[in-house]
């Protein structure tokens, strides 16, 4: 057995992607109090003593004296202050760390959620940015914060943590398990070394029970072993190292079309559960697979479906022989154990064909082989006769082979005078190779026998008989027949391998096309239609997709369009959803249905069912299409699950955004309504005691302020609802700017407004009312943030493809990175006077009105003089070209 190991491109690329990145080391614990932070600080101190530049990004000592002592003497990057709802929160200053650029930074509590307004919502995202910058990171994590284990931990602790870290963070991290026995941790808890006494008493009766800690400890050790195993596999695959290299067990179950294969699958599942190991079920597709009956193919498909339901990954691998295929798959999967069945074969069958189990045991190294005996049954006993009948091929194959022999015989007769008998014998290898390569081994052997007989009859003396006078000619016939047999064997094997490769290439191309169509689907409806269309095209069937609902399965997509399904079809679809098994025509349940329904299953359960049928009386899926169908179902399930998760994430973000807007609105209303109302009430009460024109002006100004605030709210509602009535007219930008400056004079008190719009700037097609509102809000914004006494400039300029209308102030400008944020609803920039005035609606309204008219708006800083610049861009399509002198009437 020649191994052809080569570096895995995928593993090599994953390792190459880590070049230049920092390295992450995670101190993983089963629970709080095991000493993760202490170990991290100790490791950091040792690195510092070894000459490494180490800083502390964030460390939580929780008042523990031993931990605090390790912090002393180490460089700490000061945290930044974040103001949130009147409270000052302290978060890790990632910008200060990037500017400092240490070799190693210590970051405690990897699953921590950052305060609102931070660059990243989660601390692990901060760590990712540090790693991308080439900085090594030490961090800490409890096992219950790993995303994939969140549900498992909640099932026995009855506590669900909300702060989780994706499993991908641990894939490339070095993991050190910080572990102490449960009894010791409980004792530390009682001594107050983990929580304060009141909290410790409650924790002991809930989360910190001995059974919970033991289970968490096992989860932490197992997750660390999985990470080490995955990293080791990447290393050996990228370096093409031979061997299993198993940190954990990996099991492969070899299945076939025999009924005993279901017992192998269940035995593999029991073995995997006992060893807590991942497992795969694989079928090796050889040339004899093409002669399997429909019943055999259905049995094989049911066996692979059973393995998938039991949690195995399934695969069908083409190979020249079962042993070679198992070798290749086990080598690629780095299997440590193989489960295989030994069929009950006669001694005559094994003498002719050999034993797969015996060959596997003799040739495979470093892998344990579990052999389960198979029970002989009627199907097994009859298999050799049935299969042989089907493998003899078509009569036309032998006629073509005989015709080729006749043609070579005729050619030999013509060349008899020019060639000796040895060369003529070589000519007969041509029909042998043609027959074996085109029609298979048996046709090649038939051509070899016919060639030897023709050679004897037509060319060996005495010609015209099958008698051989010269003993040397007997040797020639035997050599010709032997060469014909060997040549037939090789040619037939090459043909079988070519057929398998072609079949595999067709299936891979179909799966790649299917995956590509699913990837480009923009939404769930388009995805479901693409699934039905591609499955229908690849399998030549009609397809429907139904999703579960309280009222029964709901038809969501059909190709060709299907208006309704009968009651029996809906019952079959519901049964497939409820039982996670196929139902309908061609299955074992509700066969009266014209449709066959397959469940689309993921780790979250059955997402829906895919229904298949044909217009004729045939079964929906041919037996040779079953492996392709299973792969299509797996890809469709993954794509549908991904789309549902994306939509759920979008809905969650929308809910968060609504909550943020509601909070911002309440905050804005409480400030921007209360202040003018308080002024109005005070002025009105003062006027009752002593009337004064100044008080009346104050009331009028504050009332106008209230009116502007309410108008902004109404405008924002119209923008978000898309209900802006527009009346487009030819508008002069100079007049529009002058009118806006006049109406905004109250908010521009103390500032000189300059309008710099050349007279040759043409008219534009816009809604003058909406443009007026845009300029009013931009001028109001400039009046609030410009330095006192500085001028405000309205500038217009013509470019090659647009007109730029800008409002420029001389103030502090816009902090880098906030150019787009300033247009968000209720956004007021923190850390400046801008946070103390305004509702955060004005610029959002400008953006909404501008986009409604087909304009663009952007923010930036002006170079000279320094200040903020807000520019409305009017595209060429909305510019009215000026008339030439010849066009003036």
Tab-separated table of N, CA, C and O in Angstrom, residues 407-491:
chain	number	residue	atom	x	y	z
A	407	UNK	N	-11.649	-7.476	-37.520
A	407	UNK	CA	-10.947	-6.435	-38.262
A	407	UNK	C	-9.439	-6.615	-38.170
A	407	UNK	O	-8.701	-6.451	-39.169
A	408	UNK	N	-8.938	-6.959	-36.998
A	408	UNK	CA	-7.491	-7.176	-36.841
A	408	UNK	C	-7.057	-8.403	-37.635
A	408	UNK	O	-5.958	-8.448	-38.228
A	409	UNK	N	-7.928	-9.441	-37.679
A	409	UNK	CA	-7.599	-10.644	-38.455
A	409	UNK	C	-7.475	-10.297	-39.938
A	409	UNK	O	-6.537	-10.730	-40.627
A	410	UNK	N	-8.411	-9.480	-40.422
A	410	UNK	CA	-8.348	-9.070	-41.833
A	410	UNK	C	-7.092	-8.247	-42.097
A	410	UNK	O	-6.418	-8.417	-43.136
A	411	UNK	N	-6.761	-7.359	-41.178
A	411	UNK	CA	-5.555	-6.562	-41.353
A	411	UNK	C	-4.321	-7.435	-41.337
A	411	UNK	O	-3.376	-7.241	-42.131
A	412	UNK	N	-4.299	-8.445	-40.464
A	412	UNK	CA	-3.157	-9.354	-40.405
A	412	UNK	C	-2.983	-10.164	-41.682
A	412	UNK	O	-1.850	-10.409	-42.128
A	413	UNK	N	-4.115	-10.541	-42.277
A	413	UNK	CA	-4.035	-11.292	-43.530
A	413	UNK	C	-3.433	-10.424	-44.640
A	413	UNK	O	-2.644	-10.919	-45.467
A	414	UNK	N	-3.785	-9.139	-44.623
A	414	UNK	CA	-3.230	-8.240	-45.641
A	414	UNK	C	-1.740	-8.013	-45.446
A	414	UNK	O	-0.982	-7.854	-46.410
A	415	UNK	N	-1.302	-7.991	-44.153
A	415	UNK	CA	0.110	-7.705	-43.862
A	415	UNK	C	0.920	-8.978	-43.644
A	415	UNK	O	2.056	-8.909	-43.170
A	416	UNK	N	0.359	-10.112	-43.964
A	416	UNK	CA	1.025	-11.396	-43.681
A	416	UNK	C	2.371	-11.477	-44.360
A	416	UNK	O	3.337	-11.983	-43.778
A	417	UNK	N	2.456	-10.952	-45.543
A	417	UNK	CA	3.717	-11.059	-46.275
A	417	UNK	C	4.783	-10.139	-45.691
A	417	UNK	O	5.989	-10.413	-45.816
A	418	UNK	N	4.362	-9.048	-45.069
A	418	UNK	CA	5.332	-8.061	-44.578
A	418	UNK	C	5.696	-8.273	-43.106
A	418	UNK	O	6.737	-7.775	-42.653
A	419	UNK	N	4.881	-8.991	-42.345
A	419	UNK	CA	5.118	-9.162	-40.915
A	419	UNK	C	5.298	-10.623	-40.572
A	419	UNK	O	4.725	-11.509	-41.223
A	420	UNK	N	6.096	-10.876	-39.521
A	420	UNK	CA	6.215	-12.249	-39.050
A	420	UNK	C	5.090	-12.536	-38.061
A	420	UNK	O	4.313	-11.650	-37.682
A	421	UNK	N	5.012	-13.781	-37.611
A	421	UNK	CA	3.904	-14.189	-36.750
A	421	UNK	C	3.926	-13.466	-35.407
A	421	UNK	O	2.871	-13.175	-34.830
A	422	UNK	N	5.114	-13.146	-34.888
A	422	UNK	CA	5.200	-12.463	-33.584
A	422	UNK	C	4.562	-11.089	-33.615
A	422	UNK	O	3.851	-10.685	-32.686
A	423	UNK	N	4.816	-10.344	-34.685
A	423	UNK	CA	4.233	-8.998	-34.788
A	423	UNK	C	2.727	-9.063	-34.996
A	423	UNK	O	1.983	-8.210	-34.522
A	424	UNK	N	2.272	-10.063	-35.751
A	424	UNK	CA	0.829	-10.205	-35.951
A	424	UNK	C	0.155	-10.513	-34.612
A	424	UNK	O	-0.949	-10.031	-34.326
A	425	UNK	N	0.812	-11.321	-33.772
A	425	UNK	CA	0.255	-11.623	-32.444
A	425	UNK	C	0.094	-10.358	-31.616
A	425	UNK	O	-0.885	-10.210	-30.865
A	426	UNK	N	1.041	-9.422	-31.767
A	426	UNK	CA	0.936	-8.162	-31.018
A	426	UNK	C	-0.266	-7.334	-31.449
A	426	UNK	O	-0.848	-6.598	-30.667
A	427	UNK	N	-0.648	-7.446	-32.749
A	427	UNK	CA	-1.807	-6.694	-33.229
A	427	UNK	C	-3.070	-7.072	-32.464
A	427	UNK	O	-3.972	-6.243	-32.297
A	428	UNK	N	-3.136	-8.324	-32.023
A	428	UNK	CA	-4.359	-8.779	-31.343
A	428	UNK	C	-4.509	-8.159	-29.939
A	428	UNK	O	-5.549	-8.328	-29.306
A	429	UNK	N	-3.481	-7.471	-29.461
A	429	UNK	CA	-3.648	-6.773	-28.178
A	429	UNK	C	-4.557	-5.543	-28.326
A	429	UNK	O	-5.134	-5.061	-27.338
A	430	UNK	N	-4.684	-5.042	-29.571
A	430	UNK	CA	-5.523	-3.860	-29.795
A	430	UNK	C	-6.987	-4.134	-29.455
A	430	UNK	O	-7.598	-3.383	-28.684
A	431	UNK	N	-7.634	-5.180	-29.991
A	431	UNK	CA	-9.037	-5.416	-29.610
A	431	UNK	C	-9.199	-5.775	-28.133
A	431	UNK	O	-10.236	-5.474	-27.530
A	432	UNK	N	-8.179	-6.412	-27.550
A	432	UNK	CA	-8.266	-6.753	-26.127
A	432	UNK	C	-8.323	-5.480	-25.280
A	432	UNK	O	-9.185	-5.326	-24.401
A	433	UNK	N	-7.417	-4.564	-25.545
A	433	UNK	CA	-7.401	-3.307	-24.771
A	433	UNK	C	-8.653	-2.479	-25.048
A	433	UNK	O	-9.225	-1.869	-24.141
A	434	UNK	N	-9.106	-2.454	-26.318
A	434	UNK	CA	-10.318	-1.702	-26.641
A	434	UNK	C	-11.516	-2.254	-25.883
A	434	UNK	O	-12.303	-1.501	-25.296
A	435	UNK	N	-11.681	-3.569	-25.893
A	435	UNK	CA	-12.833	-4.182	-25.244
A	435	UNK	C	-12.782	-3.992	-23.729
A	435	UNK	O	-13.805	-3.675	-23.090
A	436	UNK	N	-11.600	-4.171	-23.123
A	436	UNK	CA	-11.499	-4.031	-21.670
A	436	UNK	C	-11.730	-2.585	-21.240
A	436	UNK	O	-12.408	-2.331	-20.235
A	437	UNK	N	-11.185	-1.627	-21.988
A	437	UNK	CA	-11.345	-0.224	-21.606
A	437	UNK	C	-12.746	0.280	-21.864
A	437	UNK	O	-13.238	1.152	-21.138
A	438	UNK	N	-13.401	-0.262	-22.907
A	438	UNK	CA	-14.721	0.251	-23.282
A	438	UNK	C	-15.846	-0.489	-22.579
A	438	UNK	O	-16.852	0.127	-22.212
A	439	UNK	N	-15.718	-1.817	-22.405
A	439	UNK	CA	-16.851	-2.604	-21.932
A	439	UNK	C	-16.595	-3.354	-20.628
A	439	UNK	O	-17.514	-3.971	-20.089
A	440	UNK	N	-15.364	-3.365	-20.134
A	440	UNK	CA	-15.107	-4.013	-18.866
A	440	UNK	C	-14.248	-5.254	-18.986
A	440	UNK	O	-13.838	-5.668	-20.079
A	441	UNK	N	-13.965	-5.842	-17.818
A	441	UNK	CA	-13.029	-6.960	-17.750
A	441	UNK	C	-13.515	-8.172	-18.537
A	441	UNK	O	-12.751	-8.781	-19.291
A	442	UNK	N	-14.774	-8.560	-18.392
A	442	UNK	CA	-15.258	-9.780	-19.035
A	442	UNK	C	-15.242	-9.654	-20.553
A	442	UNK	O	-14.898	-10.614	-21.265
A	443	UNK	N	-15.593	-8.478	-21.063
A	443	UNK	CA	-15.496	-8.290	-22.507
A	443	UNK	C	-14.040	-8.357	-22.972
A	443	UNK	O	-13.745	-8.884	-24.047
A	444	UNK	N	-13.113	-7.849	-22.142
A	444	UNK	CA	-11.705	-7.934	-22.490
A	444	UNK	C	-11.206	-9.364	-22.510
A	444	UNK	O	-10.431	-9.760	-23.400
A	445	UNK	N	-11.641	-10.186	-21.536
A	445	UNK	CA	-11.249	-11.596	-21.523
A	445	UNK	C	-11.832	-12.341	-22.726
A	445	UNK	O	-11.173	-13.195	-23.328
A	446	UNK	N	-13.067	-12.001	-23.083
A	446	UNK	CA	-13.682	-12.611	-24.262
A	446	UNK	C	-12.899	-12.248	-25.524
A	446	UNK	O	-12.638	-13.110	-26.386
A	447	UNK	N	-12.489	-10.962	-25.619
A	447	UNK	CA	-11.700	-10.557	-26.784
A	447	UNK	C	-10.349	-11.268	-26.807
A	447	UNK	O	-9.838	-11.635	-27.873
A	448	UNK	N	-9.746	-11.505	-25.610
A	448	UNK	CA	-8.476	-12.227	-25.561
A	448	UNK	C	-8.620	-13.659	-26.025
A	448	UNK	O	-7.759	-14.172	-26.781
A	449	UNK	N	-9.683	-14.334	-25.600
A	449	UNK	CA	-9.905	-15.716	-26.022
A	449	UNK	C	-10.176	-15.783	-27.525
A	449	UNK	O	-9.615	-16.637	-28.239
A	450	UNK	N	-11.013	-14.863	-28.023
A	450	UNK	CA	-11.307	-14.839	-29.454
A	450	UNK	C	-10.049	-14.537	-30.265
A	450	UNK	O	-9.838	-15.096	-31.359
A	451	UNK	N	-9.198	-13.668	-29.738
A	451	UNK	CA	-7.965	-13.327	-30.456
A	451	UNK	C	-7.040	-14.532	-30.553
A	451	UNK	O	-6.426	-14.787	-31.605
A	452	UNK	N	-6.914	-15.293	-29.452
A	452	UNK	CA	-6.027	-16.461	-29.490
A	452	UNK	C	-6.540	-17.515	-30.454
A	452	UNK	O	-5.766	-18.147	-31.190
A	453	UNK	N	-7.857	-17.688	-30.479
A	453	UNK	CA	-8.432	-18.658	-31.413
A	453	UNK	C	-8.250	-18.198	-32.860
A	453	UNK	O	-7.908	-19.007	-33.750
A	454	UNK	N	-8.490	-16.911	-33.124
A	454	UNK	CA	-8.318	-16.407	-34.493
A	454	UNK	C	-6.858	-16.497	-34.937
A	454	UNK	O	-6.561	-16.834	-36.094
A	455	UNK	N	-5.961	-16.199	-34.048
A	455	UNK	CA	-4.539	-16.276	-34.364
A	455	UNK	C	-4.154	-17.707	-34.706
A	455	UNK	O	-3.421	-17.968	-35.671
A	456	UNK	N	-4.667	-18.654	-33.956
A	456	UNK	CA	-4.375	-20.060	-34.196
A	456	UNK	C	-4.997	-20.524	-35.514
A	456	UNK	O	-4.359	-21.195	-36.317
A	457	UNK	N	-6.235	-20.148	-35.765
A	457	UNK	CA	-6.963	-20.669	-36.925
A	457	UNK	C	-6.451	-20.081	-38.233
A	457	UNK	O	-6.325	-20.787	-39.241
A	458	UNK	N	-6.131	-18.765	-38.227
A	458	UNK	CA	-5.816	-18.104	-39.489
A	458	UNK	C	-4.309	-17.964	-39.767
A	458	UNK	O	-3.909	-17.770	-40.910
A	459	UNK	N	-3.484	-18.087	-38.740
A	459	UNK	CA	-2.073	-17.758	-38.964
A	459	UNK	C	-1.106	-18.883	-38.593
A	459	UNK	O	-0.008	-18.962	-39.161
A	460	UNK	N	-1.452	-19.733	-37.628
A	460	UNK	CA	-0.520	-20.796	-37.243
A	460	UNK	C	-0.752	-22.025	-38.107
A	460	UNK	O	-1.897	-22.475	-38.272
A	461	UNK	N	0.344	-22.580	-38.659
A	461	UNK	CA	0.185	-23.782	-39.495
A	461	UNK	C	-0.156	-25.003	-38.620
A	461	UNK	O	0.338	-25.094	-37.483
A	462	UNK	N	-0.977	-25.903	-39.094
A	462	UNK	CA	-1.718	-25.797	-40.363
A	462	UNK	C	-2.886	-24.838	-40.233
A	462	UNK	O	-3.693	-24.967	-39.320
A	463	UNK	N	-2.973	-23.822	-41.121
A	463	UNK	CA	-4.041	-22.827	-41.073
A	463	UNK	C	-5.373	-23.471	-41.424
A	463	UNK	O	-5.443	-24.506	-42.092
A	464	UNK	N	-6.434	-22.857	-40.961
A	464	UNK	CA	-7.778	-23.371	-41.224
A	464	UNK	C	-8.204	-24.411	-40.221
A	464	UNK	O	-9.319	-24.939	-40.294
A	465	UNK	N	-7.348	-24.705	-39.229
A	465	UNK	CA	-7.695	-25.659	-38.172
A	465	UNK	C	-7.209	-25.090	-36.847
A	465	UNK	O	-6.450	-24.118	-36.801
A	466	UNK	N	-7.678	-25.722	-35.773
A	466	UNK	CA	-7.228	-25.328	-34.438
A	466	UNK	C	-6.103	-26.224	-33.945
A	466	UNK	O	-5.735	-26.196	-32.769
A	467	UNK	N	-5.543	-26.987	-34.874
A	467	UNK	CA	-4.438	-27.871	-34.528
A	467	UNK	C	-3.137	-27.084	-34.570
A	467	UNK	O	-2.910	-26.255	-35.449
A	468	UNK	N	-2.214	-27.422	-33.631
A	468	UNK	CA	-0.914	-26.761	-33.577
A	468	UNK	C	0.150	-27.850	-33.707
A	468	UNK	O	0.256	-28.730	-32.850
A	469	UNK	N	0.943	-27.770	-34.775
A	469	UNK	CA	1.975	-28.773	-34.994
A	469	UNK	C	3.252	-28.453	-34.251
A	469	UNK	O	3.910	-29.338	-33.692
A	470	UNK	N	3.600	-27.190	-34.235
A	470	UNK	CA	4.885	-26.779	-33.650
A	470	UNK	C	4.668	-26.431	-32.173
A	470	UNK	O	3.869	-25.553	-31.841
A	471	UNK	N	5.369	-27.104	-31.233
A	471	UNK	CA	5.205	-26.767	-29.794
A	471	UNK	C	5.518	-25.323	-29.479
A	471	UNK	O	4.960	-24.750	-28.554
A	472	UNK	N	6.418	-24.690	-30.279
A	472	UNK	CA	6.714	-23.291	-30.013
A	472	UNK	C	5.491	-22.409	-30.234
A	472	UNK	O	5.297	-21.404	-29.561
A	473	UNK	N	4.633	-22.807	-31.182
A	473	UNK	CA	3.422	-22.016	-31.423
A	473	UNK	C	2.434	-22.139	-30.272
A	473	UNK	O	1.626	-21.238	-30.026
A	474	UNK	N	2.472	-23.272	-29.568
A	474	UNK	CA	1.621	-23.418	-28.375
A	474	UNK	C	2.018	-22.390	-27.334
A	474	UNK	O	1.171	-21.738	-26.697
A	475	UNK	N	3.315	-22.234	-27.175
A	475	UNK	CA	3.795	-21.224	-26.231
A	475	UNK	C	3.326	-19.839	-26.659
A	475	UNK	O	2.910	-19.012	-25.842
A	476	UNK	N	3.359	-19.544	-27.978
A	476	UNK	CA	2.918	-18.230	-28.473
A	476	UNK	C	1.456	-17.989	-28.147
A	476	UNK	O	1.059	-16.884	-27.750
A	477	UNK	N	0.636	-19.027	-28.313
A	477	UNK	CA	-0.799	-18.864	-28.010
A	477	UNK	C	-1.010	-18.593	-26.525
A	477	UNK	O	-1.779	-17.705	-26.142
A	478	UNK	N	-0.298	-19.367	-25.685
A	478	UNK	CA	-0.458	-19.183	-24.240
A	478	UNK	C	0.026	-17.810	-23.797
A	478	UNK	O	-0.587	-17.160	-22.936
A	479	UNK	N	1.166	-17.371	-24.392
A	479	UNK	CA	1.666	-16.028	-24.041
A	479	UNK	C	0.676	-14.963	-24.468
A	479	UNK	O	0.389	-14.009	-23.738
A	480	UNK	N	0.107	-15.118	-25.690
A	480	UNK	CA	-0.878	-14.148	-26.172
A	480	UNK	C	-2.092	-14.109	-25.251
A	480	UNK	O	-2.581	-13.027	-24.887
A	481	UNK	N	-2.557	-15.289	-24.855
A	481	UNK	CA	-3.722	-15.340	-23.972
A	481	UNK	C	-3.402	-14.739	-22.604
A	481	UNK	O	-4.202	-13.983	-22.033
A	482	UNK	N	-2.179	-15.021	-22.065
A	482	UNK	CA	-1.806	-14.449	-20.768
A	482	UNK	C	-1.672	-12.943	-20.821
A	482	UNK	O	-2.136	-12.224	-19.930
A	483	UNK	N	-1.016	-12.452	-21.891
A	483	UNK	CA	-0.891	-10.999	-22.040
A	483	UNK	C	-2.268	-10.361	-22.185
A	483	UNK	O	-2.531	-9.273	-21.643
A	484	UNK	N	-3.164	-11.040	-22.901
A	484	UNK	CA	-4.515	-10.510	-23.072
A	484	UNK	C	-5.242	-10.419	-21.730
A	484	UNK	O	-5.941	-9.432	-21.435
A	485	UNK	N	-5.063	-11.437	-20.889
A	485	UNK	CA	-5.718	-11.413	-19.576
A	485	UNK	C	-5.174	-10.278	-18.714
A	485	UNK	O	-5.932	-9.507	-18.117
A	486	UNK	N	-3.836	-10.169	-18.649
A	486	UNK	CA	-3.234	-9.116	-17.813
A	486	UNK	C	-3.616	-7.737	-18.340
A	486	UNK	O	-3.966	-6.818	-17.578
A	487	UNK	N	-3.548	-7.580	-19.666
A	487	UNK	CA	-3.906	-6.290	-20.263
A	487	UNK	C	-5.355	-5.944	-19.970
A	487	UNK	O	-5.697	-4.786	-19.690
A	488	UNK	N	-6.230	-6.965	-20.040
A	488	UNK	CA	-7.647	-6.734	-19.737
A	488	UNK	C	-7.826	-6.278	-18.298
A	488	UNK	O	-8.630	-5.373	-18.010
A	489	UNK	N	-7.058	-6.889	-17.389
A	489	UNK	CA	-7.162	-6.510	-15.974
A	489	UNK	C	-6.786	-5.034	-15.783
A	489	UNK	O	-7.508	-4.271	-15.144
A	490	UNK	N	-5.645	-4.647	-16.352
A	490	UNK	CA	-5.199	-3.263	-16.178
A	490	UNK	C	-6.142	-2.275	-16.867
A	490	UNK	O	-6.491	-1.223	-16.310
A	491	UNK	N	-6.547	-2.587	-18.085
A	491	UNK	CA	-7.431	-1.674	-18.813
A	491	UNK	C	-8.776	-1.540	-18.110
A	491	UNK	O	-9.342	-0.442	-18.020
